[in-house]
């Protein structure tokens, strides 16, 4: 089976009063529309890894993620398309105790299993050791040979793939923004950026090691992280964020995900409103996808009695 390269995506202009008021132009690169199941940046990060795994003669790809991970869902699907087998090492051994119940309650893992991914649940404590050689050996004892892709899919080949998000035509932008998880995507964008461009990353988690992670993959310095919009940490949400997603969706017909892209857009909107950008600035915000996570988030929101994310306009 062939591993197909991701396509180019379109830049969609956003017209909203706060942009006009600030004299700023905003476009959204619709990476979320690249593929129904292999969300935005995840396929770009997997593509060269799948080629490499194939070249090295592997039949299995093993990777890591949390129970609602976009990376796990995308990998399960992409690896099946590539004609290989996938193993997902999942954080939280309690989820493995009653697998049927877990799959019933968790749309992400249910999807992964439906694509043929084999799940291996580990305790949070062991999950933290996932990059240690002894843990890797343990996994080889369990599963034999495999091609190893780290959590979130970030490695050199992933950064190479992420660089292809930007095209020559994107030279006209002054500013590029994206959500940041492990930093692989922004590193690719930085590498592909033009010297006059400034890249702003919006971390979805509050950890401080991100900067160093990004510096592992790029020597350029035309970037910075805006740390004010993670809302307390990874996958933490507030009623304001949910309202923002629903409102932005209603006004632009663009659905954002609650973990990554909505936090970026809320932050960007705030910065624009506060006059952070000069009049005439042209901004390109990358919609990195992640919409598969909405179903799982809505289950959580419902339990908490919070407003839900409306997906009604969202058509695949
Ligand atoms: C994984 C993910 C990110 C973060 O990408 P990194 O390369 O890990 O920084 C951003 N947005 C979405 C929607 C994602 O799924």
PDB file of C-alpha atoms and ligand atoms in Angstrom:
ATOM      1  CA  UNK A   1       0.000   0.000   0.000  1.00  0.00           C
ATOM      2  CA  UNK A   2       1.191   3.471  -0.740  1.00  0.00           C
ATOM      3  CA  UNK A   3       1.670   6.196   1.860  1.00  0.00           C
ATOM      4  CA  UNK A   4       0.170   9.310   0.301  1.00  0.00           C
ATOM      5  CA  UNK A   5       1.639  12.722   1.118  1.00  0.00           C
ATOM      6  CA  UNK A   6      -0.718  15.253   2.708  1.00  0.00           C
ATOM      7  CA  UNK A   7      -2.222  17.815   0.358  1.00  0.00           C
ATOM      8  CA  UNK A   8      -2.020  21.583   0.523  1.00  0.00           C
ATOM      9  CA  UNK A   9      -4.759  23.278   2.491  1.00  0.00           C
ATOM     10  CA  UNK A  10      -6.597  26.534   1.836  1.00  0.00           C
ATOM     11  CA  UNK A  11      -6.286  29.834   3.674  1.00  0.00           C
ATOM     12  CA  UNK A  12      -9.707  31.158   4.632  1.00  0.00           C
ATOM     13  CA  UNK A  13     -10.191  34.830   5.372  1.00  0.00           C
ATOM     14  CA  UNK A  14     -11.984  35.668   8.601  1.00  0.00           C
ATOM     15  CA  UNK A  15     -14.186  38.752   8.632  1.00  0.00           C
ATOM     16  CA  UNK A  16     -15.143  39.875  12.115  1.00  0.00           C
ATOM     17  CA  UNK A  17     -15.692  43.377  13.545  1.00  0.00           C
ATOM     18  CA  UNK A  18     -12.758  43.205  16.007  1.00  0.00           C
ATOM     19  CA  UNK A  19     -10.367  42.615  13.100  1.00  0.00           C
ATOM     20  CA  UNK A  20     -11.632  45.562  11.140  1.00  0.00           C
ATOM     21  CA  UNK A  21     -11.432  47.734  14.221  1.00  0.00           C
ATOM     22  CA  UNK A  22      -7.790  46.781  14.800  1.00  0.00           C
ATOM     23  CA  UNK A  23      -6.945  47.116  11.093  1.00  0.00           C
ATOM     24  CA  UNK A  24      -5.593  43.571  11.087  1.00  0.00           C
ATOM     25  CA  UNK A  25      -6.162  40.854   8.489  1.00  0.00           C
ATOM     26  CA  UNK A  26      -6.657  37.281   9.686  1.00  0.00           C
ATOM     27  CA  UNK A  27      -6.599  34.102   7.626  1.00  0.00           C
ATOM     28  CA  UNK A  28      -6.989  30.562   8.924  1.00  0.00           C
ATOM     29  CA  UNK A  29      -5.107  27.752   7.245  1.00  0.00           C
ATOM     30  CA  UNK A  30      -7.625  24.930   7.177  1.00  0.00           C
ATOM     31  CA  UNK A  31      -5.385  21.986   7.995  1.00  0.00           C
ATOM     32  CA  UNK A  32      -8.418  20.602   9.794  1.00  0.00           C
ATOM     33  CA  UNK A  33      -9.994  19.897   6.407  1.00  0.00           C
ATOM     34  CA  UNK A  34      -7.064  17.855   5.075  1.00  0.00           C
ATOM     35  CA  UNK A  35      -8.505  14.542   6.113  1.00  0.00           C
ATOM     36  CA  UNK A  36     -11.582  13.365   7.950  1.00  0.00           C
ATOM     37  CA  UNK A  37      -9.715  11.123  10.381  1.00  0.00           C
ATOM     38  CA  UNK A  38      -6.036  12.048  10.207  1.00  0.00           C
ATOM     39  CA  UNK A  39      -6.325  15.433  11.754  1.00  0.00           C
ATOM     40  CA  UNK A  40      -4.298  18.397  10.457  1.00  0.00           C
ATOM     41  CA  UNK A  41      -0.794  18.415  11.820  1.00  0.00           C
ATOM     42  CA  UNK A  42      -0.839  14.760  12.856  1.00  0.00           C
ATOM     43  CA  UNK A  43      -0.727  13.403   9.343  1.00  0.00           C
ATOM     44  CA  UNK A  44       2.056  15.809   8.436  1.00  0.00           C
ATOM     45  CA  UNK A  45       4.004  14.573  11.455  1.00  0.00           C
ATOM     46  CA  UNK A  46       3.367  10.927  10.606  1.00  0.00           C
ATOM     47  CA  UNK A  47       3.996  10.994   6.881  1.00  0.00           C
ATOM     48  CA  UNK A  48       7.822  10.809   6.784  1.00  0.00           C
ATOM     49  CA  UNK A  49       7.764   8.479   9.785  1.00  0.00           C
ATOM     50  CA  UNK A  50       5.529   6.042   7.922  1.00  0.00           C
ATOM     51  CA  UNK A  51       7.869   6.206   4.920  1.00  0.00           C
ATOM     52  CA  UNK A  52      10.857   5.594   7.174  1.00  0.00           C
ATOM     53  CA  UNK A  53       9.162   2.688   8.970  1.00  0.00           C
ATOM     54  CA  UNK A  54       8.378   1.151   5.596  1.00  0.00           C
ATOM     55  CA  UNK A  55      11.941   1.706   4.346  1.00  0.00           C
ATOM     56  CA  UNK A  56      13.330  -0.004   7.436  1.00  0.00           C
ATOM     57  CA  UNK A  57      11.048  -2.959   6.849  1.00  0.00           C
ATOM     58  CA  UNK A  58       8.902  -2.619   9.972  1.00  0.00           C
ATOM     59  CA  UNK A  59       5.395  -4.076  10.074  1.00  0.00           C
ATOM     60  CA  UNK A  60       4.364  -2.449  13.338  1.00  0.00           C
ATOM     61  CA  UNK A  61       4.411   1.126  14.606  1.00  0.00           C
ATOM     62  CA  UNK A  62       4.220   1.788  18.350  1.00  0.00           C
ATOM     63  CA  UNK A  63       3.393   5.116  19.901  1.00  0.00           C
ATOM     64  CA  UNK A  64       2.116   6.796  23.095  1.00  0.00           C
ATOM     65  CA  UNK A  65      -0.752   8.984  24.182  1.00  0.00           C
ATOM     66  CA  UNK A  66      -3.440   9.945  26.635  1.00  0.00           C
ATOM     67  CA  UNK A  67      -6.935   8.502  26.498  1.00  0.00           C
ATOM     68  CA  UNK A  68      -8.312  11.290  24.265  1.00  0.00           C
ATOM     69  CA  UNK A  69      -5.203  11.866  22.193  1.00  0.00           C
ATOM     70  CA  UNK A  70      -5.562  13.225  18.660  1.00  0.00           C
ATOM     71  CA  UNK A  71      -2.228  11.610  17.904  1.00  0.00           C
ATOM     72  CA  UNK A  72      -3.490   8.156  18.930  1.00  0.00           C
ATOM     73  CA  UNK A  73      -6.622   8.478  16.769  1.00  0.00           C
ATOM     74  CA  UNK A  74      -4.696   9.787  13.749  1.00  0.00           C
ATOM     75  CA  UNK A  75      -1.953   7.179  14.068  1.00  0.00           C
ATOM     76  CA  UNK A  76      -4.423   4.291  14.282  1.00  0.00           C
ATOM     77  CA  UNK A  77      -6.024   5.377  11.029  1.00  0.00           C
ATOM     78  CA  UNK A  78      -2.864   6.345   9.110  1.00  0.00           C
ATOM     79  CA  UNK A  79      -1.001   3.182  10.052  1.00  0.00           C
ATOM     80  CA  UNK A  80      -3.887   1.043   8.886  1.00  0.00           C
ATOM     81  CA  UNK A  81      -3.899   2.915   5.542  1.00  0.00           C
ATOM     82  CA  UNK A  82      -0.171   2.264   5.254  1.00  0.00           C
ATOM     83  CA  UNK A  83      -0.857  -1.451   5.645  1.00  0.00           C
ATOM     84  CA  UNK A  84       0.906  -1.751   8.983  1.00  0.00           C
ATOM     85  CA  UNK A  85      -0.103  -2.692  12.510  1.00  0.00           C
ATOM     86  CA  UNK A  86      -0.233  -0.127  15.320  1.00  0.00           C
ATOM     87  CA  UNK A  87       0.207  -0.393  19.068  1.00  0.00           C
ATOM     88  CA  UNK A  88      -0.917   2.461  21.327  1.00  0.00           C
ATOM     89  CA  UNK A  89       0.656   2.703  24.781  1.00  0.00           C
ATOM     90  CA  UNK A  90      -2.022   4.570  26.730  1.00  0.00           C
ATOM     91  CA  UNK A  91      -1.616   6.520  29.971  1.00  0.00           C
ATOM     92  CA  UNK A  92      -3.782   5.167  32.805  1.00  0.00           C
ATOM     93  CA  UNK A  93      -3.816   1.478  33.734  1.00  0.00           C
ATOM     94  CA  UNK A  94      -7.275   1.868  35.308  1.00  0.00           C
ATOM     95  CA  UNK A  95      -8.641   2.147  31.749  1.00  0.00           C
ATOM     96  CA  UNK A  96      -7.451  -1.352  30.951  1.00  0.00           C
ATOM     97  CA  UNK A  97      -9.277  -3.025  33.845  1.00  0.00           C
ATOM     98  CA  UNK A  98     -12.619  -3.115  32.053  1.00  0.00           C
ATOM     99  CA  UNK A  99     -11.832  -2.569  28.391  1.00  0.00           C
ATOM    100  CA  UNK A 100     -15.423  -2.912  27.197  1.00  0.00           C
ATOM    101  CA  UNK A 101     -16.531  -0.195  29.580  1.00  0.00           C
ATOM    102  CA  UNK A 102     -13.602   2.037  28.598  1.00  0.00           C
ATOM    103  CA  UNK A 103     -14.360   1.662  24.903  1.00  0.00           C
ATOM    104  CA  UNK A 104     -18.017   2.332  25.497  1.00  0.00           C
ATOM    105  CA  UNK A 105     -17.208   5.591  27.273  1.00  0.00           C
ATOM    106  CA  UNK A 106     -14.266   6.798  25.215  1.00  0.00           C
ATOM    107  CA  UNK A 107     -14.835   7.672  21.533  1.00  0.00           C
ATOM    108  CA  UNK A 108     -11.118   8.189  20.820  1.00  0.00           C
ATOM    109  CA  UNK A 109     -10.016   4.761  22.020  1.00  0.00           C
ATOM    110  CA  UNK A 110     -13.086   3.147  20.450  1.00  0.00           C
ATOM    111  CA  UNK A 111     -12.084   4.657  17.126  1.00  0.00           C
ATOM    112  CA  UNK A 112      -8.458   3.557  17.523  1.00  0.00           C
ATOM    113  CA  UNK A 113      -9.474  -0.022  18.254  1.00  0.00           C
ATOM    114  CA  UNK A 114     -11.877  -0.010  15.294  1.00  0.00           C
ATOM    115  CA  UNK A 115      -8.861   0.848  13.102  1.00  0.00           C
ATOM    116  CA  UNK A 116      -7.062  -2.199  14.454  1.00  0.00           C
ATOM    117  CA  UNK A 117      -4.827  -0.481  16.990  1.00  0.00           C
ATOM    118  CA  UNK A 118      -3.761  -2.712  19.859  1.00  0.00           C
ATOM    119  CA  UNK A 119      -3.955  -0.826  23.151  1.00  0.00           C
ATOM    120  CA  UNK A 120      -1.516  -1.317  25.993  1.00  0.00           C
ATOM    121  CA  UNK A 121      -2.426   0.514  29.199  1.00  0.00           C
ATOM    122  CA  UNK A 122       0.278   1.577  31.643  1.00  0.00           C
ATOM    123  CA  UNK A 123       0.137   3.311  35.009  1.00  0.00           C
ATOM    124  CA  UNK A 124       0.788   7.036  35.133  1.00  0.00           C
ATOM    125  CA  UNK A 125       3.992   6.292  36.991  1.00  0.00           C
ATOM    126  CA  UNK A 126       5.313   3.953  34.324  1.00  0.00           C
ATOM    127  CA  UNK A 127       4.060   6.220  31.567  1.00  0.00           C
ATOM    128  CA  UNK A 128       6.442   8.892  32.828  1.00  0.00           C
ATOM    129  CA  UNK A 129       9.317   6.467  32.165  1.00  0.00           C
ATOM    130  CA  UNK A 130       8.316   6.012  28.545  1.00  0.00           C
ATOM    131  CA  UNK A 131      11.506   7.438  27.069  1.00  0.00           C
ATOM    132  CA  UNK A 132      13.840   5.357  29.246  1.00  0.00           C
ATOM    133  CA  UNK A 133      15.754   2.575  27.460  1.00  0.00           C
ATOM    134  CA  UNK A 134      14.608  -0.025  29.999  1.00  0.00           C
ATOM    135  CA  UNK A 135      10.961   0.748  29.269  1.00  0.00           C
ATOM    136  CA  UNK A 136      11.625   0.463  25.568  1.00  0.00           C
ATOM    137  CA  UNK A 137      13.275  -2.909  26.103  1.00  0.00           C
ATOM    138  CA  UNK A 138      10.273  -4.009  28.135  1.00  0.00           C
ATOM    139  CA  UNK A 139       8.010  -3.035  25.214  1.00  0.00           C
ATOM    140  CA  UNK A 140      10.206  -4.966  22.786  1.00  0.00           C
ATOM    141  CA  UNK A 141       9.950  -8.011  25.059  1.00  0.00           C
ATOM    142  CA  UNK A 142       6.175  -7.678  24.921  1.00  0.00           C
ATOM    143  CA  UNK A 143       5.656  -6.796  21.259  1.00  0.00           C
ATOM    144  CA  UNK A 144       8.808  -7.732  19.351  1.00  0.00           C
ATOM    145  CA  UNK A 145      10.007  -5.453  16.581  1.00  0.00           C
ATOM    146  CA  UNK A 146       8.371  -2.061  16.020  1.00  0.00           C
ATOM    147  CA  UNK A 147       9.013   1.453  14.719  1.00  0.00           C
ATOM    148  CA  UNK A 148       8.952   3.856  17.667  1.00  0.00           C
ATOM    149  CA  UNK A 149       7.114   7.187  17.470  1.00  0.00           C
ATOM    150  CA  UNK A 150       7.230   9.337  20.617  1.00  0.00           C
ATOM    151  CA  UNK A 151       4.209  10.821  22.388  1.00  0.00           C
ATOM    152  CA  UNK A 152       2.578  13.505  20.275  1.00  0.00           C
ATOM    153  CA  UNK A 153       4.525  12.169  17.287  1.00  0.00           C
ATOM    154  CA  UNK A 154       7.344  14.701  17.511  1.00  0.00           C
ATOM    155  CA  UNK A 155      10.774  13.799  16.115  1.00  0.00           C
ATOM    156  CA  UNK A 156      12.972  15.112  13.286  1.00  0.00           C
ATOM    157  CA  UNK A 157      10.874  13.510  10.577  1.00  0.00           C
ATOM    158  CA  UNK A 158       7.714  14.988  12.115  1.00  0.00           C
ATOM    159  CA  UNK A 159       9.232  18.466  12.079  1.00  0.00           C
ATOM    160  CA  UNK A 160      10.180  17.962   8.433  1.00  0.00           C
ATOM    161  CA  UNK A 161       6.560  17.078   7.665  1.00  0.00           C
ATOM    162  CA  UNK A 162       5.189  20.017   9.647  1.00  0.00           C
ATOM    163  CA  UNK A 163       7.383  22.401   7.641  1.00  0.00           C
ATOM    164  CA  UNK A 164       5.255  21.550   4.602  1.00  0.00           C
ATOM    165  CA  UNK A 165       2.244  23.264   6.167  1.00  0.00           C
ATOM    166  CA  UNK A 166       3.624  26.565   4.844  1.00  0.00           C
ATOM    167  CA  UNK A 167       3.890  27.273   1.107  1.00  0.00           C
ATOM    168  CA  UNK A 168       5.591  29.941  -1.009  1.00  0.00           C
ATOM    169  CA  UNK A 169       2.259  31.780  -1.201  1.00  0.00           C
ATOM    170  CA  UNK A 170       2.267  32.249   2.553  1.00  0.00           C
ATOM    171  CA  UNK A 171       5.162  34.714   2.199  1.00  0.00           C
ATOM    172  CA  UNK A 172       2.629  37.533   2.208  1.00  0.00           C
ATOM    173  CA  UNK A 173       1.904  37.049   5.922  1.00  0.00           C
ATOM    174  CA  UNK A 174       3.718  38.969   8.659  1.00  0.00           C
ATOM    175  CA  UNK A 175       2.683  36.744  11.528  1.00  0.00           C
ATOM    176  CA  UNK A 176       1.992  33.023  11.824  1.00  0.00           C
ATOM    177  CA  UNK A 177       0.327  31.500  14.875  1.00  0.00           C
ATOM    178  CA  UNK A 178      -0.280  27.944  16.027  1.00  0.00           C
ATOM    179  CA  UNK A 179      -1.175  25.901  19.086  1.00  0.00           C
ATOM    180  CA  UNK A 180       1.710  24.120  20.813  1.00  0.00           C
ATOM    181  CA  UNK A 181       1.688  20.677  22.426  1.00  0.00           C
ATOM    182  CA  UNK A 182       5.094  19.048  22.163  1.00  0.00           C
ATOM    183  CA  UNK A 183       6.442  21.793  19.895  1.00  0.00           C
ATOM    184  CA  UNK A 184       7.058  19.741  16.762  1.00  0.00           C
ATOM    185  CA  UNK A 185       4.560  21.611  14.646  1.00  0.00           C
ATOM    186  CA  UNK A 186       5.790  25.071  15.540  1.00  0.00           C
ATOM    187  CA  UNK A 187       9.383  23.950  14.971  1.00  0.00           C
ATOM    188  CA  UNK A 188       8.433  22.938  11.428  1.00  0.00           C
ATOM    189  CA  UNK A 189       6.647  26.236  10.850  1.00  0.00           C
ATOM    190  CA  UNK A 190       9.651  28.181  12.144  1.00  0.00           C
ATOM    191  CA  UNK A 191      11.978  26.251   9.849  1.00  0.00           C
ATOM    192  CA  UNK A 192       9.725  26.969   6.866  1.00  0.00           C
ATOM    193  CA  UNK A 193       9.119  30.624   7.739  1.00  0.00           C
ATOM    194  CA  UNK A 194      10.551  33.597   5.881  1.00  0.00           C
ATOM    195  CA  UNK A 195      12.950  35.977   7.632  1.00  0.00           C
ATOM    196  CA  UNK A 196      10.425  38.820   7.845  1.00  0.00           C
ATOM    197  CA  UNK A 197       7.853  36.596   9.576  1.00  0.00           C
ATOM    198  CA  UNK A 198       7.224  36.232  13.292  1.00  0.00           C
ATOM    199  CA  UNK A 199       5.837  32.949  14.657  1.00  0.00           C
ATOM    200  CA  UNK A 200       3.714  32.942  17.826  1.00  0.00           C
ATOM    201  CA  UNK A 201       2.975  29.664  19.591  1.00  0.00           C
ATOM    202  CA  UNK A 202       0.188  29.239  22.141  1.00  0.00           C
ATOM    203  CA  UNK A 203       1.026  26.342  24.496  1.00  0.00           C
ATOM    204  CA  UNK A 204      -1.905  24.128  25.451  1.00  0.00           C
ATOM    205  CA  UNK A 205      -0.095  23.108  28.626  1.00  0.00           C
ATOM    206  CA  UNK A 206       1.661  25.036  31.322  1.00  0.00           C
ATOM    207  CA  UNK A 207       4.958  23.123  31.325  1.00  0.00           C
ATOM    208  CA  UNK A 208       8.147  25.177  31.001  1.00  0.00           C
ATOM    209  CA  UNK A 209      10.287  22.752  29.004  1.00  0.00           C
ATOM    210  CA  UNK A 210       8.589  23.573  25.710  1.00  0.00           C
ATOM    211  CA  UNK A 211      11.056  26.239  24.649  1.00  0.00           C
ATOM    212  CA  UNK A 212      13.974  23.829  24.867  1.00  0.00           C
ATOM    213  CA  UNK A 213      12.026  21.187  23.018  1.00  0.00           C
ATOM    214  CA  UNK A 214      11.475  23.591  20.144  1.00  0.00           C
ATOM    215  CA  UNK A 215      15.134  24.656  20.126  1.00  0.00           C
ATOM    216  CA  UNK A 216      16.106  21.016  19.577  1.00  0.00           C
ATOM    217  CA  UNK A 217      14.577  21.257  16.122  1.00  0.00           C
ATOM    218  CA  UNK A 218      15.306  24.793  14.996  1.00  0.00           C
ATOM    219  CA  UNK A 219      18.136  27.300  15.246  1.00  0.00           C
ATOM    220  CA  UNK A 220      16.032  30.245  14.105  1.00  0.00           C
ATOM    221  CA  UNK A 221      14.886  32.870  16.585  1.00  0.00           C
ATOM    222  CA  UNK A 222      11.918  34.573  14.900  1.00  0.00           C
ATOM    223  CA  UNK A 223       9.418  33.025  17.321  1.00  0.00           C
ATOM    224  CA  UNK A 224       8.009  33.255  20.814  1.00  0.00           C
ATOM    225  CA  UNK A 225       5.547  31.468  23.058  1.00  0.00           C
ATOM    226  CA  UNK A 226       2.486  33.192  24.488  1.00  0.00           C
ATOM    227  CA  UNK A 227       1.827  31.416  27.747  1.00  0.00           C
ATOM    228  CA  UNK A 228      -1.276  33.213  28.991  1.00  0.00           C
ATOM    229  CA  UNK A 229      -3.990  31.110  27.408  1.00  0.00           C
ATOM    230  CA  UNK A 230      -3.654  27.464  28.506  1.00  0.00           C
ATOM    231  CA  UNK A 231      -6.485  28.028  31.030  1.00  0.00           C
ATOM    232  CA  UNK A 232      -4.710  26.180  33.817  1.00  0.00           C
ATOM    233  CA  UNK A 233      -3.300  23.251  31.880  1.00  0.00           C
ATOM    234  CA  UNK A 234      -3.727  20.580  29.257  1.00  0.00           C
ATOM    235  CA  UNK A 235      -7.375  19.895  28.318  1.00  0.00           C
ATOM    236  CA  UNK A 236      -8.620  22.253  31.048  1.00  0.00           C
ATOM    237  CA  UNK A 237     -11.662  24.163  29.867  1.00  0.00           C
ATOM    238  CA  UNK A 238     -13.913  26.945  31.135  1.00  0.00           C
ATOM    239  CA  UNK A 239     -17.477  27.933  30.258  1.00  0.00           C
ATOM    240  CA  UNK A 240     -15.957  31.015  28.560  1.00  0.00           C
ATOM    241  CA  UNK A 241     -13.878  28.809  26.267  1.00  0.00           C
ATOM    242  CA  UNK A 242     -16.917  26.736  25.290  1.00  0.00           C
ATOM    243  CA  UNK A 243     -18.898  29.892  24.614  1.00  0.00           C
ATOM    244  CA  UNK A 244     -16.001  31.224  22.549  1.00  0.00           C
ATOM    245  CA  UNK A 245     -15.928  28.036  20.435  1.00  0.00           C
ATOM    246  CA  UNK A 246     -19.675  28.116  19.802  1.00  0.00           C
ATOM    247  CA  UNK A 247     -19.677  31.818  19.053  1.00  0.00           C
ATOM    248  CA  UNK A 248     -16.679  31.638  16.697  1.00  0.00           C
ATOM    249  CA  UNK A 249     -18.299  28.687  14.946  1.00  0.00           C
ATOM    250  CA  UNK A 250     -21.586  30.516  14.497  1.00  0.00           C
ATOM    251  CA  UNK A 251     -19.887  33.628  13.102  1.00  0.00           C
ATOM    252  CA  UNK A 252     -17.259  32.040  10.840  1.00  0.00           C
ATOM    253  CA  UNK A 253     -18.531  28.508  10.232  1.00  0.00           C
ATOM    254  CA  UNK A 254     -15.147  27.288  11.517  1.00  0.00           C
ATOM    255  CA  UNK A 255     -15.214  24.791  14.368  1.00  0.00           C
ATOM    256  CA  UNK A 256     -12.256  24.894  16.787  1.00  0.00           C
ATOM    257  CA  UNK A 257     -11.188  22.153  19.185  1.00  0.00           C
ATOM    258  CA  UNK A 258     -11.206  22.848  22.947  1.00  0.00           C
ATOM    259  CA  UNK A 259      -7.717  21.512  23.731  1.00  0.00           C
ATOM    260  CA  UNK A 260      -5.556  23.356  21.203  1.00  0.00           C
ATOM    261  CA  UNK A 261      -6.945  25.600  18.475  1.00  0.00           C
ATOM    262  CA  UNK A 262      -9.641  27.362  20.531  1.00  0.00           C
ATOM    263  CA  UNK A 263      -7.098  28.422  23.147  1.00  0.00           C
ATOM    264  CA  UNK A 264      -4.850  29.771  20.382  1.00  0.00           C
ATOM    265  CA  UNK A 265      -7.713  31.678  18.785  1.00  0.00           C
ATOM    266  CA  UNK A 266      -9.005  33.063  22.053  1.00  0.00           C
ATOM    267  CA  UNK A 267      -5.501  34.268  22.855  1.00  0.00           C
ATOM    268  CA  UNK A 268      -4.983  35.719  19.407  1.00  0.00           C
ATOM    269  CA  UNK A 269      -8.304  37.542  19.509  1.00  0.00           C
ATOM    270  CA  UNK A 270      -7.399  38.982  22.890  1.00  0.00           C
ATOM    271  CA  UNK A 271      -4.004  40.174  21.652  1.00  0.00           C
ATOM    272  CA  UNK A 272      -5.551  41.772  18.566  1.00  0.00           C
ATOM    273  CA  UNK A 273      -8.207  43.527  20.648  1.00  0.00           C
ATOM    274  CA  UNK A 274      -5.538  44.870  22.994  1.00  0.00           C
ATOM    275  CA  UNK A 275      -3.668  46.373  20.042  1.00  0.00           C
ATOM    276  CA  UNK A 276      -0.686  44.019  20.189  1.00  0.00           C
ATOM    277  CA  UNK A 277      -0.368  44.038  16.393  1.00  0.00           C
ATOM    278  CA  UNK A 278       0.231  47.137  14.256  1.00  0.00           C
ATOM    279  CA  UNK A 279      -2.480  48.180  11.846  1.00  0.00           C
ATOM    280  CA  UNK A 280      -1.933  46.494   8.486  1.00  0.00           C
ATOM    281  CA  UNK A 281      -0.539  43.284  10.008  1.00  0.00           C
ATOM    282  CA  UNK A 282      -1.447  40.141   8.070  1.00  0.00           C
ATOM    283  CA  UNK A 283      -1.836  37.097  10.305  1.00  0.00           C
ATOM    284  CA  UNK A 284      -2.064  33.439   9.335  1.00  0.00           C
ATOM    285  CA  UNK A 285      -3.408  31.179  12.102  1.00  0.00           C
ATOM    286  CA  UNK A 286      -2.947  27.449  11.573  1.00  0.00           C
ATOM    287  CA  UNK A 287      -6.007  25.318  12.305  1.00  0.00           C
ATOM    288  CA  UNK A 288      -4.206  22.116  13.279  1.00  0.00           C
ATOM    289  CA  UNK A 289      -7.432  20.088  13.519  1.00  0.00           C
ATOM    290  CA  UNK A 290      -8.140  18.005  16.608  1.00  0.00           C
ATOM    291  CA  UNK A 291     -11.901  17.941  16.114  1.00  0.00           C
ATOM    292  CA  UNK A 292     -12.100  14.238  16.965  1.00  0.00           C
ATOM    293  CA  UNK A 293     -11.582  15.239  20.603  1.00  0.00           C
ATOM    294  CA  UNK A 294     -14.859  17.155  20.794  1.00  0.00           C
ATOM    295  CA  UNK A 295     -17.058  14.101  21.397  1.00  0.00           C
ATOM    296  CA  UNK A 296     -14.939  13.009  24.345  1.00  0.00           C
ATOM    297  CA  UNK A 297     -14.877  16.565  25.725  1.00  0.00           C
ATOM    298  CA  UNK A 298     -18.657  16.848  25.440  1.00  0.00           C
ATOM    299  CA  UNK A 299     -19.104  13.676  27.506  1.00  0.00           C
ATOM    300  CA  UNK A 300     -16.918  15.290  30.178  1.00  0.00           C
ATOM    301  CA  UNK A 301     -18.765  18.634  29.972  1.00  0.00           C
ATOM    302  CA  UNK A 302     -22.133  16.941  30.248  1.00  0.00           C
ATOM    303  CA  UNK A 303     -21.046  15.121  33.415  1.00  0.00           C
ATOM    304  CA  UNK A 304     -19.994  18.452  34.900  1.00  0.00           C
ATOM    305  CA  UNK A 305     -23.211  20.183  33.885  1.00  0.00           C
ATOM    306  CA  UNK A 306     -21.317  22.651  31.682  1.00  0.00           C
ATOM    307  CA  UNK A 307     -22.434  23.981  28.287  1.00  0.00           C
ATOM    308  CA  UNK A 308     -21.617  21.661  25.364  1.00  0.00           C
ATOM    309  CA  UNK A 309     -19.680  22.306  22.180  1.00  0.00           C
ATOM    310  CA  UNK A 310     -22.085  22.476  19.272  1.00  0.00           C
ATOM    311  CA  UNK A 311     -20.967  20.537  16.249  1.00  0.00           C
ATOM    312  CA  UNK A 312     -24.174  20.965  14.278  1.00  0.00           C
ATOM    313  CA  UNK A 313     -22.638  22.970  11.433  1.00  0.00           C
ATOM    314  CA  UNK A 314     -19.646  20.677  11.258  1.00  0.00           C
ATOM    315  CA  UNK A 315     -19.782  18.480   8.216  1.00  0.00           C
ATOM    316  CA  UNK A 316     -17.059  16.097   7.255  1.00  0.00           C
TER     317      UNK A 316
HETATM  318  C1  LIG B   1      -1.237  17.622  18.586  1.00  0.00           C
HETATM  319  C2  LIG B   1      -1.875  18.901  18.287  1.00  0.00           C
HETATM  320  C3  LIG B   1      -1.193  20.113  18.402  1.00  0.00           C
HETATM  321  C4  LIG B   1       0.200  20.212  18.957  1.00  0.00           C
HETATM  322  O1  LIG B   1       1.181  19.840  18.051  1.00  0.00           O
HETATM  323  P1  LIG B   1       2.685  19.679  18.572  1.00  0.00           P
HETATM  324  O2  LIG B   1       3.437  19.378  17.345  1.00  0.00           O
HETATM  325  O3  LIG B   1       2.684  18.544  19.536  1.00  0.00           O
HETATM  326  O4  LIG B   1       3.081  20.941  19.227  1.00  0.00           O
HETATM  327  C5  LIG B   1      -1.841  21.280  18.029  1.00  0.00           C
HETATM  328  N1  LIG B   1      -3.109  21.245  17.596  1.00  0.00           N
HETATM  329  C6  LIG B   1      -3.808  20.112  17.501  1.00  0.00           C
HETATM  330  C7  LIG B   1      -5.214  20.173  17.052  1.00  0.00           C
HETATM  331  C8  LIG B   1      -3.216  18.888  17.840  1.00  0.00           C
HETATM  332  O5  LIG B   1      -3.928  17.776  17.749  1.00  0.00           O
END
